[in-house]
Amino acid sequence: MAASAAEREEVAKKYDFYQLLGVEDTADDSVIRKAYRKAALKYHPDKNKSKHAVNIFHALSIANEVLLSDNLRQEYDAKRNAKIRDKKRQEAFDSKRRQGKEDLERRENEASKRQRNLNGAAAGSAAAGFSGPTPTRPDGWDSQKEAILRAKIARLQEQSAMLKAQRDAKLRSAG
C-alpha cells in the first residue's frame, strides 16, 4: 500500500530517510533495498515489542517507497538539501549573533572599567586638592545637558500620548 503525500510529508518532518535506513545519500536501489530489509526485521512489530517499533517500521516503509521512486526521491532530496542549507545558514547567523553579543559584552566591560578608573581618579584628584569644576554626576554630565535631555524626553512623551489619542479616536470611529 502506497503512502499518501501527506503521510510522506509528516514522516519526512520527523526522520531523515537516509539516516533511518543507515545509507548514504548516494546509495543505489540495491543498497537501499538491503538496508530496508535489515531495518524492517529489526523494527517489525512482531519481533520488536517496544512502543516506538510500529512508528519506526511505518517510517521505514515510507522511506523505502520514497527512496526507490525516482520522482519521489528527487523531490525528497530537494527538500532535504534545502533544509540542510537553511540549518547551516541559521547556524552561521547564530554564530554571528553570538560573536556580536560577546563583542558587546567585552565593550561594556571595558567601558565600566574605564568608568571605575575615572571615578577613582576624580576622587583622588579631589583629595589632592584639585580645584577645577566638578560635574554634578559621576559620569561627567553637567546639569545643562541633563535638562536638555529631560526636555526631549518630555516632548516625546507628549507626542506619544497625542498619537495614541488619535489612534484611539480612529478606532472608535471605525468600530
PDB file of N, CA and C in Angstrom, residues 10 21 45 48 81 101-102 114-115 123 125 157:
ATOM      1  N   GLU A  10       4.644  14.107   6.594  1.00  0.00           N
ATOM      2  CA  GLU A  10       4.658  14.027   8.057  1.00  0.00           C
ATOM      3  C   GLU A  10       5.852  13.209   8.546  1.00  0.00           C
ATOM      4  N   LEU A  21      17.463   4.547   7.328  1.00  0.00           N
ATOM      5  CA  LEU A  21      17.877   3.292   6.707  1.00  0.00           C
ATOM      6  C   LEU A  21      19.366   3.009   6.902  1.00  0.00           C
ATOM      7  N   PRO A  45       6.970  -5.026  14.154  1.00  0.00           N
ATOM      8  CA  PRO A  45       6.218  -5.099  15.414  1.00  0.00           C
ATOM      9  C   PRO A  45       6.097  -6.517  15.992  1.00  0.00           C
ATOM     10  N   ASN A  48       9.834  -6.806  17.514  1.00  0.00           N
ATOM     11  CA  ASN A  48      10.253  -5.750  18.436  1.00  0.00           C
ATOM     12  C   ASN A  48       9.020  -5.243  19.173  1.00  0.00           C
ATOM     13  N   ASN A  81      17.858  18.886   0.994  1.00  0.00           N
ATOM     14  CA  ASN A  81      19.002  19.779   0.766  1.00  0.00           C
ATOM     15  C   ASN A  81      18.669  21.213   1.153  1.00  0.00           C
ATOM     16  N   LYS A 101      27.235  39.413  20.392  1.00  0.00           N
ATOM     17  CA  LYS A 101      26.912  39.506  21.821  1.00  0.00           C
ATOM     18  C   LYS A 101      28.190  39.535  22.650  1.00  0.00           C
ATOM     19  N   GLU A 102      29.134  38.664  22.311  1.00  0.00           N
ATOM     20  CA  GLU A 102      30.402  38.625  23.044  1.00  0.00           C
ATOM     21  C   GLU A 102      31.165  39.945  22.882  1.00  0.00           C
ATOM     22  N   ARG A 114      36.736  51.531  32.506  1.00  0.00           N
ATOM     23  CA  ARG A 114      37.175  52.918  32.313  1.00  0.00           C
ATOM     24  C   ARG A 114      36.422  53.853  33.243  1.00  0.00           C
ATOM     25  N   GLN A 115      35.118  53.623  33.392  1.00  0.00           N
ATOM     26  CA  GLN A 115      34.305  54.472  34.263  1.00  0.00           C
ATOM     27  C   GLN A 115      34.765  54.358  35.710  1.00  0.00           C
ATOM     28  N   ALA A 123      38.052  61.005  42.407  1.00  0.00           N
ATOM     29  CA  ALA A 123      38.085  61.022  43.873  1.00  0.00           C
ATOM     30  C   ALA A 123      39.501  61.325  44.358  1.00  0.00           C
ATOM     31  N   SER A 125      41.832  63.049  42.702  1.00  0.00           N
ATOM     32  CA  SER A 125      42.208  64.433  42.426  1.00  0.00           C
ATOM     33  C   SER A 125      41.520  65.389  43.388  1.00  0.00           C
ATOM     34  N   GLN A 157       7.212  62.100  25.066  1.00  0.00           N
ATOM     35  CA  GLN A 157       6.086  61.525  25.795  1.00  0.00           C
ATOM     36  C   GLN A 157       4.783  62.212  25.403  1.00  0.00           C
TER      37      GLN A 157
END
